[in-house]
PDB file of C-alpha atoms and ligand atoms in Angstrom:
ATOM      1  CA  UNK A 116      52.732  37.179  -8.593  1.00 88.00           C
ATOM      2  CA  UNK A 117      51.362  34.868 -10.913  1.00 96.00           C
ATOM      3  CA  UNK A 118      49.810  35.603 -14.376  1.00 97.00           C
ATOM      4  CA  UNK A 119      46.662  35.403 -13.370  1.00 97.00           C
ATOM      5  CA  UNK A 120      46.934  38.215 -10.463  1.00 96.00           C
ATOM      6  CA  UNK A 121      48.752  40.590 -13.445  1.00 97.00           C
ATOM      7  CA  UNK A 122      48.060  43.076 -16.218  1.00 97.00           C
ATOM      8  CA  UNK A 123      45.926  42.441 -18.422  1.00 98.00           C
ATOM      9  CA  UNK A 124      44.690  39.058 -17.413  1.00 98.00           C
ATOM     10  CA  UNK A 125      43.580  40.093 -13.965  1.00 98.00           C
ATOM     11  CA  UNK A 126      41.294  43.001 -15.210  1.00 98.00           C
ATOM     12  CA  UNK A 127      39.816  40.779 -17.870  1.00 98.00           C
ATOM     13  CA  UNK A 128      38.828  37.954 -15.699  1.00 98.00           C
ATOM     14  CA  UNK A 129      37.390  40.696 -12.752  1.00 98.00           C
ATOM     15  CA  UNK A 130      35.055  41.955 -15.677  1.00 98.00           C
ATOM     16  CA  UNK A 131      34.223  38.652 -17.160  1.00 98.00           C
ATOM     17  CA  UNK A 132      33.199  37.231 -13.503  1.00 98.00           C
ATOM     18  CA  UNK A 133      30.772  40.157 -13.238  1.00 96.00           C
ATOM     19  CA  UNK A 134      29.287  39.376 -16.637  1.00 96.00           C
ATOM     20  CA  UNK A 135      28.729  35.516 -15.853  1.00 96.00           C
ATOM     21  CA  UNK A 136      27.124  36.430 -12.411  1.00 94.00           C
ATOM     22  CA  UNK A 137      24.787  38.411 -14.308  1.00 93.00           C
ATOM     23  CA  UNK A 138      24.153  36.050 -17.122  1.00 92.00           C
ATOM     24  CA  UNK A 139      24.413  32.850 -15.504  1.00 88.00           C
ATOM     25  CA  UNK A 140      21.952  33.892 -12.321  1.00 87.00           C
ATOM     26  CA  UNK A 141      19.006  34.822 -15.225  1.00 85.00           C
ATOM     27  CA  UNK A 142      19.750  31.136 -16.643  1.00 87.00           C
ATOM     28  CA  UNK A 143      19.923  29.507 -13.332  1.00 86.00           C
ATOM     29  CA  UNK A 144      16.427  30.537 -12.329  1.00 87.00           C
ATOM     30  CA  UNK A 145      15.193  29.005 -15.554  1.00 85.00           C
ATOM     31  CA  UNK A 146      16.762  25.641 -14.924  1.00 86.00           C
ATOM     32  CA  UNK A 147      15.545  25.861 -11.180  1.00 88.00           C
ATOM     33  CA  UNK A 148      11.936  26.211 -12.520  1.00 88.00           C
ATOM     34  CA  UNK A 149      12.146  22.803 -14.005  1.00 87.00           C
ATOM     35  CA  UNK A 150      11.115  19.605 -12.380  1.00 89.00           C
ATOM     36  CA  UNK A 151      13.730  18.053 -10.731  1.00 87.00           C
ATOM     37  CA  UNK A 152      13.504  14.785 -12.908  1.00 87.00           C
ATOM     38  CA  UNK A 153      13.109  16.776 -16.353  1.00 86.00           C
ATOM     39  CA  UNK A 154      16.159  19.090 -15.560  1.00 84.00           C
ATOM     40  CA  UNK A 155      18.400  16.021 -14.339  1.00 84.00           C
ATOM     41  CA  UNK A 156      17.418  14.217 -17.841  1.00 85.00           C
ATOM     42  CA  UNK A 157      17.911  17.302 -19.760  1.00 85.00           C
ATOM     43  CA  UNK A 158      21.511  17.712 -18.591  1.00 84.00           C
ATOM     44  CA  UNK A 159      22.499  13.980 -18.723  1.00 83.00           C
ATOM     45  CA  UNK A 160      21.269  14.173 -22.507  1.00 85.00           C
ATOM     46  CA  UNK A 161      23.526  12.682 -25.352  1.00 89.00           C
ATOM     47  CA  UNK A 162      20.731  13.823 -28.028  1.00 85.00           C
ATOM     48  CA  UNK A 163      19.153  17.442 -26.826  1.00 87.00           C
ATOM     49  CA  UNK A 164      22.631  18.941 -25.951  1.00 91.00           C
ATOM     50  CA  UNK A 165      23.030  20.921 -28.952  1.00 92.00           C
ATOM     51  CA  UNK A 166      19.311  22.728 -28.673  1.00 89.00           C
ATOM     52  CA  UNK A 167      20.176  23.074 -24.566  1.00 89.00           C
ATOM     53  CA  UNK A 168      23.650  24.907 -25.195  1.00 92.00           C
ATOM     54  CA  UNK A 169      22.047  27.259 -28.275  1.00 91.00           C
ATOM     55  CA  UNK A 170      19.378  28.420 -25.855  1.00 88.00           C
ATOM     56  CA  UNK A 171      22.294  29.327 -23.477  1.00 91.00           C
ATOM     57  CA  UNK A 172      24.675  31.276 -26.214  1.00 93.00           C
ATOM     58  CA  UNK A 173      24.900  34.244 -24.711  1.00 92.00           C
ATOM     59  CA  UNK A 174      25.382  32.757 -20.927  1.00 94.00           C
ATOM     60  CA  UNK A 175      28.601  32.404 -20.155  1.00 94.00           C
ATOM     61  CA  UNK A 176      28.025  29.174 -17.679  1.00 94.00           C
ATOM     62  CA  UNK A 177      31.560  30.035 -16.269  1.00 96.00           C
ATOM     63  CA  UNK A 178      33.138  28.009 -13.657  1.00 97.00           C
ATOM     64  CA  UNK A 179      33.133  30.104 -10.323  1.00 96.00           C
ATOM     65  CA  UNK A 180      36.087  32.409  -9.043  1.00 97.00           C
ATOM     66  CA  UNK A 181      37.326  29.714  -6.835  1.00 98.00           C
ATOM     67  CA  UNK A 182      36.933  26.645  -9.236  1.00 98.00           C
ATOM     68  CA  UNK A 183      39.045  29.013 -11.968  1.00 98.00           C
ATOM     69  CA  UNK A 184      41.880  29.523  -9.490  1.00 98.00           C
ATOM     70  CA  UNK A 185      41.740  25.847  -8.372  1.00 98.00           C
ATOM     71  CA  UNK A 186      42.228  25.042 -12.227  1.00 98.00           C
ATOM     72  CA  UNK A 187      45.252  27.176 -12.231  1.00 98.00           C
ATOM     73  CA  UNK A 188      46.474  25.771  -9.076  1.00 98.00           C
ATOM     74  CA  UNK A 189      45.931  22.091 -10.463  1.00 98.00           C
ATOM     75  CA  UNK A 190      47.778  22.487 -13.559  1.00 98.00           C
ATOM     76  CA  UNK A 191      50.683  24.324 -11.957  1.00 98.00           C
ATOM     77  CA  UNK A 192      51.261  21.729  -9.423  1.00 97.00           C
ATOM     78  CA  UNK A 193      50.994  19.153 -12.105  1.00 97.00           C
ATOM     79  CA  UNK A 194      53.501  20.936 -14.380  1.00 97.00           C
ATOM     80  CA  UNK A 195      51.039  20.572 -17.097  1.00 98.00           C
ATOM     81  CA  UNK A 196      52.301  21.138 -20.462  1.00 98.00           C
ATOM     82  CA  UNK A 197      49.447  19.908 -22.933  1.00 98.00           C
ATOM     83  CA  UNK A 198      45.748  20.273 -22.051  1.00 98.00           C
ATOM     84  CA  UNK A 199      42.757  19.660 -23.531  1.00 98.00           C
ATOM     85  CA  UNK A 200      39.521  21.383 -22.750  1.00 98.00           C
ATOM     86  CA  UNK A 201      35.776  20.584 -23.422  1.00 98.00           C
ATOM     87  CA  UNK A 202      33.634  23.436 -23.567  1.00 98.00           C
ATOM     88  CA  UNK A 203      35.043  26.471 -23.453  1.00 98.00           C
ATOM     89  CA  UNK A 204      32.056  29.196 -23.469  1.00 98.00           C
ATOM     90  CA  UNK A 205      33.540  32.556 -23.390  1.00 98.00           C
ATOM     91  CA  UNK A 206      36.765  31.454 -22.153  1.00 98.00           C
ATOM     92  CA  UNK A 207      36.857  31.878 -18.347  1.00 98.00           C
ATOM     93  CA  UNK A 208      38.291  28.319 -17.340  1.00 98.00           C
ATOM     94  CA  UNK A 209      40.482  28.617 -20.830  1.00 98.00           C
ATOM     95  CA  UNK A 210      42.190  31.774 -19.341  1.00 98.00           C
ATOM     96  CA  UNK A 211      42.936  29.959 -15.988  1.00 98.00           C
ATOM     97  CA  UNK A 212      44.588  27.086 -17.686  1.00 98.00           C
ATOM     98  CA  UNK A 213      46.390  29.088 -20.019  1.00 98.00           C
ATOM     99  CA  UNK A 214      47.979  31.380 -17.328  1.00 98.00           C
ATOM    100  CA  UNK A 215      49.038  28.364 -15.936  1.00 98.00           C
ATOM    101  CA  UNK A 216      50.753  27.206 -19.222  1.00 98.00           C
ATOM    102  CA  UNK A 217      52.476  30.275 -19.170  1.00 98.00           C
ATOM    103  CA  UNK A 218      53.673  30.116 -15.503  1.00 98.00           C
ATOM    104  CA  UNK A 219      54.848  26.371 -16.276  1.00 98.00           C
ATOM    105  CA  UNK A 220      57.092  27.674 -19.226  1.00 98.00           C
ATOM    106  CA  UNK A 221      54.598  27.049 -22.179  1.00 98.00           C
ATOM    107  CA  UNK A 222      52.874  24.377 -23.932  1.00 98.00           C
ATOM    108  CA  UNK A 223      49.462  23.828 -25.566  1.00 98.00           C
ATOM    109  CA  UNK A 224      45.769  23.938 -24.627  1.00 98.00           C
ATOM    110  CA  UNK A 225      43.067  22.681 -27.513  1.00 99.00           C
ATOM    111  CA  UNK A 226      39.782  23.954 -26.227  1.00 98.00           C
ATOM    112  CA  UNK A 227      36.493  23.034 -28.225  1.00 98.00           C
ATOM    113  CA  UNK A 228      33.285  24.884 -28.368  1.00 98.00           C
ATOM    114  CA  UNK A 229      30.479  25.034 -31.003  1.00 98.00           C
ATOM    115  CA  UNK A 230      28.546  28.241 -30.628  1.00 97.00           C
ATOM    116  CA  UNK A 231      30.009  30.483 -33.057  1.00 97.00           C
ATOM    117  CA  UNK A 232      29.120  33.793 -30.931  1.00 96.00           C
ATOM    118  CA  UNK A 233      31.075  32.242 -28.022  1.00 98.00           C
ATOM    119  CA  UNK A 234      34.101  31.166 -30.289  1.00 98.00           C
ATOM    120  CA  UNK A 235      34.393  34.578 -31.143  1.00 98.00           C
ATOM    121  CA  UNK A 236      34.258  35.859 -27.804  1.00 98.00           C
ATOM    122  CA  UNK A 237      36.829  33.515 -26.316  1.00 98.00           C
ATOM    123  CA  UNK A 238      39.221  34.144 -29.395  1.00 98.00           C
ATOM    124  CA  UNK A 239      38.843  37.747 -28.278  1.00 98.00           C
ATOM    125  CA  UNK A 240      39.631  37.245 -24.771  1.00 98.00           C
ATOM    126  CA  UNK A 241      42.319  35.020 -25.549  1.00 98.00           C
ATOM    127  CA  UNK A 242      44.140  37.686 -27.891  1.00 98.00           C
ATOM    128  CA  UNK A 243      43.438  40.259 -25.163  1.00 98.00           C
ATOM    129  CA  UNK A 244      45.459  38.119 -22.793  1.00 98.00           C
ATOM    130  CA  UNK A 245      48.200  37.628 -24.843  1.00 98.00           C
ATOM    131  CA  UNK A 246      47.629  33.712 -25.127  1.00 98.00           C
ATOM    132  CA  UNK A 247      47.089  33.387 -28.638  1.00 98.00           C
ATOM    133  CA  UNK A 248      50.614  31.397 -28.968  1.00 98.00           C
ATOM    134  CA  UNK A 249      49.076  29.016 -26.273  1.00 98.00           C
ATOM    135  CA  UNK A 250      45.605  28.267 -26.911  1.00 98.00           C
ATOM    136  CA  UNK A 251      43.973  26.403 -30.052  1.00 98.00           C
ATOM    137  CA  UNK A 252      40.384  26.719 -30.483  1.00 98.00           C
ATOM    138  CA  UNK A 253      38.716  23.607 -32.223  1.00 98.00           C
ATOM    139  CA  UNK A 254      35.584  25.186 -33.730  1.00 98.00           C
ATOM    140  CA  UNK A 255      32.348  22.933 -33.814  1.00 98.00           C
ATOM    141  CA  UNK A 256      31.152  19.430 -31.961  1.00 98.00           C
ATOM    142  CA  UNK A 257      33.908  18.302 -29.461  1.00 98.00           C
ATOM    143  CA  UNK A 258      33.095  14.556 -30.465  1.00 98.00           C
ATOM    144  CA  UNK A 259      34.300  15.430 -34.007  1.00 98.00           C
ATOM    145  CA  UNK A 260      36.969  18.289 -33.408  1.00 98.00           C
ATOM    146  CA  UNK A 261      38.761  15.665 -30.522  1.00 98.00           C
ATOM    147  CA  UNK A 262      38.631  12.513 -32.782  1.00 98.00           C
ATOM    148  CA  UNK A 263      41.990  13.650 -34.338  1.00 97.00           C
ATOM    149  CA  UNK A 264      45.208  15.686 -34.087  1.00 98.00           C
ATOM    150  CA  UNK A 265      45.788  14.984 -30.204  1.00 98.00           C
ATOM    151  CA  UNK A 266      49.251  15.477 -28.595  1.00 98.00           C
ATOM    152  CA  UNK A 267      50.926  12.688 -28.268  1.00 97.00           C
ATOM    153  CA  UNK A 268      50.554  12.743 -24.443  1.00 98.00           C
ATOM    154  CA  UNK A 269      48.008  14.759 -22.525  1.00 98.00           C
ATOM    155  CA  UNK A 270      48.835  15.825 -19.103  1.00 98.00           C
ATOM    156  CA  UNK A 271      45.262  17.332 -18.106  1.00 98.00           C
ATOM    157  CA  UNK A 272      41.616  17.245 -19.220  1.00 98.00           C
ATOM    158  CA  UNK A 273      38.951  19.629 -18.028  1.00 98.00           C
ATOM    159  CA  UNK A 274      35.600  18.491 -19.012  1.00 98.00           C
ATOM    160  CA  UNK A 275      33.043  21.202 -19.073  1.00 98.00           C
ATOM    161  CA  UNK A 276      30.838  20.623 -21.776  1.00 97.00           C
ATOM    162  CA  UNK A 277      27.552  18.654 -22.319  1.00 96.00           C
ATOM    163  CA  UNK A 278      27.607  16.339 -19.453  1.00 95.00           C
ATOM    164  CA  UNK A 279      26.133  13.262 -21.114  1.00 95.00           C
ATOM    165  CA  UNK A 280      29.248  13.473 -23.516  1.00 97.00           C
ATOM    166  CA  UNK A 281      32.178  13.277 -20.847  1.00 97.00           C
ATOM    167  CA  UNK A 282      32.265   9.191 -21.559  1.00 96.00           C
ATOM    168  CA  UNK A 283      32.474   9.824 -24.730  1.00 97.00           C
ATOM    169  CA  UNK A 284      35.088  12.995 -24.727  1.00 98.00           C
ATOM    170  CA  UNK A 285      37.111  10.547 -21.781  1.00 97.00           C
ATOM    171  CA  UNK A 286      37.272   7.813 -25.055  1.00 97.00           C
ATOM    172  CA  UNK A 287      38.838  10.316 -27.386  1.00 98.00           C
ATOM    173  CA  UNK A 288      41.312  11.238 -25.209  1.00 98.00           C
ATOM    174  CA  UNK A 289      42.428   8.288 -22.890  1.00 96.00           C
ATOM    175  CA  UNK A 290      44.834   6.544 -24.811  1.00 96.00           C
ATOM    176  CA  UNK A 291      47.308   9.909 -24.868  1.00 97.00           C
ATOM    177  CA  UNK A 292      46.875  10.766 -21.104  1.00 97.00           C
ATOM    178  CA  UNK A 293      50.064  10.414 -19.503  1.00 97.00           C
ATOM    179  CA  UNK A 294      50.817   8.358 -16.210  1.00 95.00           C
ATOM    180  CA  UNK A 295      49.613  10.562 -13.393  1.00 94.00           C
ATOM    181  CA  UNK A 296      47.119  12.870 -15.972  1.00 97.00           C
ATOM    182  CA  UNK A 297      44.528  14.959 -14.065  1.00 97.00           C
ATOM    183  CA  UNK A 298      41.088  15.160 -15.307  1.00 97.00           C
ATOM    184  CA  UNK A 299      38.389  17.595 -13.881  1.00 98.00           C
ATOM    185  CA  UNK A 300      35.051  16.616 -14.860  1.00 97.00           C
ATOM    186  CA  UNK A 301      32.985  20.036 -13.705  1.00 96.00           C
ATOM    187  CA  UNK A 302      29.329  18.993 -12.520  1.00 94.00           C
ATOM    188  CA  UNK A 303      30.207  15.574 -12.777  1.00 95.00           C
ATOM    189  CA  UNK A 304      27.181  14.493 -10.738  1.00 92.00           C
ATOM    190  CA  UNK A 305      24.969  15.415 -13.891  1.00 91.00           C
ATOM    191  CA  UNK A 306      27.118  12.194 -16.029  1.00 94.00           C
ATOM    192  CA  UNK A 307      26.569   8.989 -13.903  1.00 93.00           C
ATOM    193  CA  UNK A 308      27.746   7.204 -16.611  1.00 93.00           C
ATOM    194  CA  UNK A 309      31.039   9.241 -16.556  1.00 95.00           C
ATOM    195  CA  UNK A 310      31.271   8.659 -12.569  1.00 95.00           C
ATOM    196  CA  UNK A 311      30.602   5.180 -13.056  1.00 95.00           C
ATOM    197  CA  UNK A 312      33.122   4.934 -15.221  1.00 93.00           C
ATOM    198  CA  UNK A 313      36.241   6.603 -13.430  1.00 93.00           C
ATOM    199  CA  UNK A 314      35.132   4.662 -10.155  1.00 92.00           C
ATOM    200  CA  UNK A 315      35.321   1.428 -11.832  1.00 90.00           C
ATOM    201  CA  UNK A 316      37.881  -0.860 -11.083  1.00 74.00           C
ATOM    202  CA  UNK A 317      38.909  -1.033 -14.495  1.00 75.00           C
ATOM    203  CA  UNK A 318      40.307   2.762 -14.269  1.00 70.00           C
ATOM    204  CA  UNK A 319      41.117   5.651 -16.879  1.00 79.00           C
ATOM    205  CA  UNK A 320      43.992   5.141 -19.272  1.00 71.00           C
ATOM    206  CA  UNK A 321      46.163   3.258 -21.098  1.00 59.00           C
ATOM    207  CA  UNK A 322      47.708   0.443 -19.127  1.00 47.00           C
ATOM    208  CA  UNK A 323      45.166   0.561 -16.789  1.00 47.00           C
ATOM    209  CA  UNK A 324      45.755  -2.583 -15.272  1.00 38.00           C
ATOM    210  CA  UNK A 325      49.135  -1.167 -14.034  1.00 36.00           C
ATOM    211  CA  UNK A 326      47.973   2.412 -13.541  1.00 37.00           C
ATOM    212  CA  UNK A 327      45.182   4.418 -12.260  1.00 42.00           C
ATOM    213  CA  UNK A 328      44.678   7.800 -13.501  1.00 43.00           C
ATOM    214  CA  UNK A 329      44.089  10.507 -10.770  1.00 45.00           C
ATOM    215  CA  UNK A 330      40.422  12.393 -11.324  1.00 46.00           C
ATOM    216  CA  UNK A 331      38.984  15.263  -9.711  1.00 46.00           C
ATOM    217  CA  UNK A 332      35.293  15.877  -9.665  1.00 46.00           C
ATOM    218  CA  UNK A 333      35.315  19.602  -8.968  1.00 47.00           C
ATOM    219  CA  UNK A 334      31.391  21.159  -8.029  1.00 42.00           C
ATOM    220  CA  UNK A 335      29.534  24.267  -9.202  1.00 36.00           C
ATOM    221  CA  UNK A 336      30.548  25.968 -12.168  1.00 42.00           C
TER     222      UNK A 336
HETATM  223  C1  SAM B 607      29.585  24.947 -19.363  1.00 52.13           C
HETATM  224  S1  SAM B 607      29.983  25.685 -20.318  1.00 52.13           S
HETATM  225  C2  SAM B 607      31.519  26.301 -20.406  1.00 52.13           C
HETATM  226  C3  SAM B 607      32.169  26.893 -19.289  1.00 52.13           C
HETATM  227  C4  SAM B 607      33.674  27.232 -19.675  1.00 52.13           C
HETATM  228  N1  SAM B 607      34.549  26.344 -19.121  1.00 52.13           N
HETATM  229  C5  SAM B 607      34.139  28.153 -18.713  1.00 52.13           C
HETATM  230  O1  SAM B 607      34.393  27.848 -17.360  1.00 52.13           O
HETATM  231  O2  SAM B 607      33.862  29.488 -18.879  1.00 52.13           O
HETATM  232  C6  SAM B 607      29.733  24.515 -21.554  1.00 52.13           C
HETATM  233  C7  SAM B 607      30.069  25.067 -22.780  1.00 52.13           C
HETATM  234  O3  SAM B 607      30.532  23.669 -24.003  1.00 52.13           O
HETATM  235  C8  SAM B 607      29.600  23.940 -25.028  1.00 52.13           C
HETATM  236  N2  SAM B 607      29.504  22.627 -25.791  1.00 52.13           N
HETATM  237  C9  SAM B 607      28.729  21.826 -24.997  1.00 52.13           C
HETATM  238  N3  SAM B 607      28.744  20.859 -25.443  1.00 52.13           N
HETATM  239  C10 SAM B 607      29.953  20.709 -26.531  1.00 52.13           C
HETATM  240  C11 SAM B 607      30.382  19.844 -27.680  1.00 52.13           C
HETATM  241  N4  SAM B 607      29.702  18.683 -27.816  1.00 52.13           N
HETATM  242  N5  SAM B 607      31.237  20.160 -28.386  1.00 52.13           N
HETATM  243  C12 SAM B 607      31.786  21.400 -28.253  1.00 52.13           C
HETATM  244  N6  SAM B 607      31.386  22.585 -27.494  1.00 52.13           N
HETATM  245  C13 SAM B 607      30.172  22.107 -26.618  1.00 52.13           C
HETATM  246  C14 SAM B 607      28.877  24.739 -24.718  1.00 52.13           C
HETATM  247  O4  SAM B 607      28.358  25.534 -26.087  1.00 52.13           O
HETATM  248  C15 SAM B 607      28.800  25.729 -23.868  1.00 52.13           C
HETATM  249  O5  SAM B 607      29.522  26.870 -24.017  1.00 52.13           O
END
């Protein structure tokens, strides 16, 4: 049995996914109604992301059940102890990663969110799961909150905030990535600059001439 499958987390996640299905379906309909080029430009934007996510302040935009479980397994398999998350929303992915930390024997997860209502919900969900000792929520734009006071060594990064900022967030954490660190970039297809960067021969992380960091691109969240 894992922490994911036991009380109190299992029941909380079950309810969160039901809520997420409802809010995300409505939001997806609105997005799908936009012309494809407009949607792509909006998703990749580095200027309009605050307005975009403010419109989605009541929408979970959570990873799927399968992606959540995959995040848990990846963090477990790599024995992650230090995790950075860009974009917590209501905390669905946060809870999966914190469960992995718990089952790995402890550690620290720094998550980031700028929507006040979502910060409140994430904080409540973390408290209800008994993960307050593992998770630090950095409130505000992650471009600022991740610009300082990072762990000396980072094992795992989840990129799931504004897609246009993925390269910038990567730059903030890059020097601290341990060799073999895992970067999971949800919906990375909306961030062509990020994909070009991680696929380039230069690679990611310090000592890139000698090492290439593992990088995963996980779809639909
Ligand atoms: C796709 S949702 C995250 C979903 C979450 N990872 C989950 O699985 O439940 C993206 C979130 O990132 C937040 N966000 C986007 N850009 C941000 C930024 N620059 N700084 C902090 N939070 C940001 C949004 O407000 C939104 O709640």
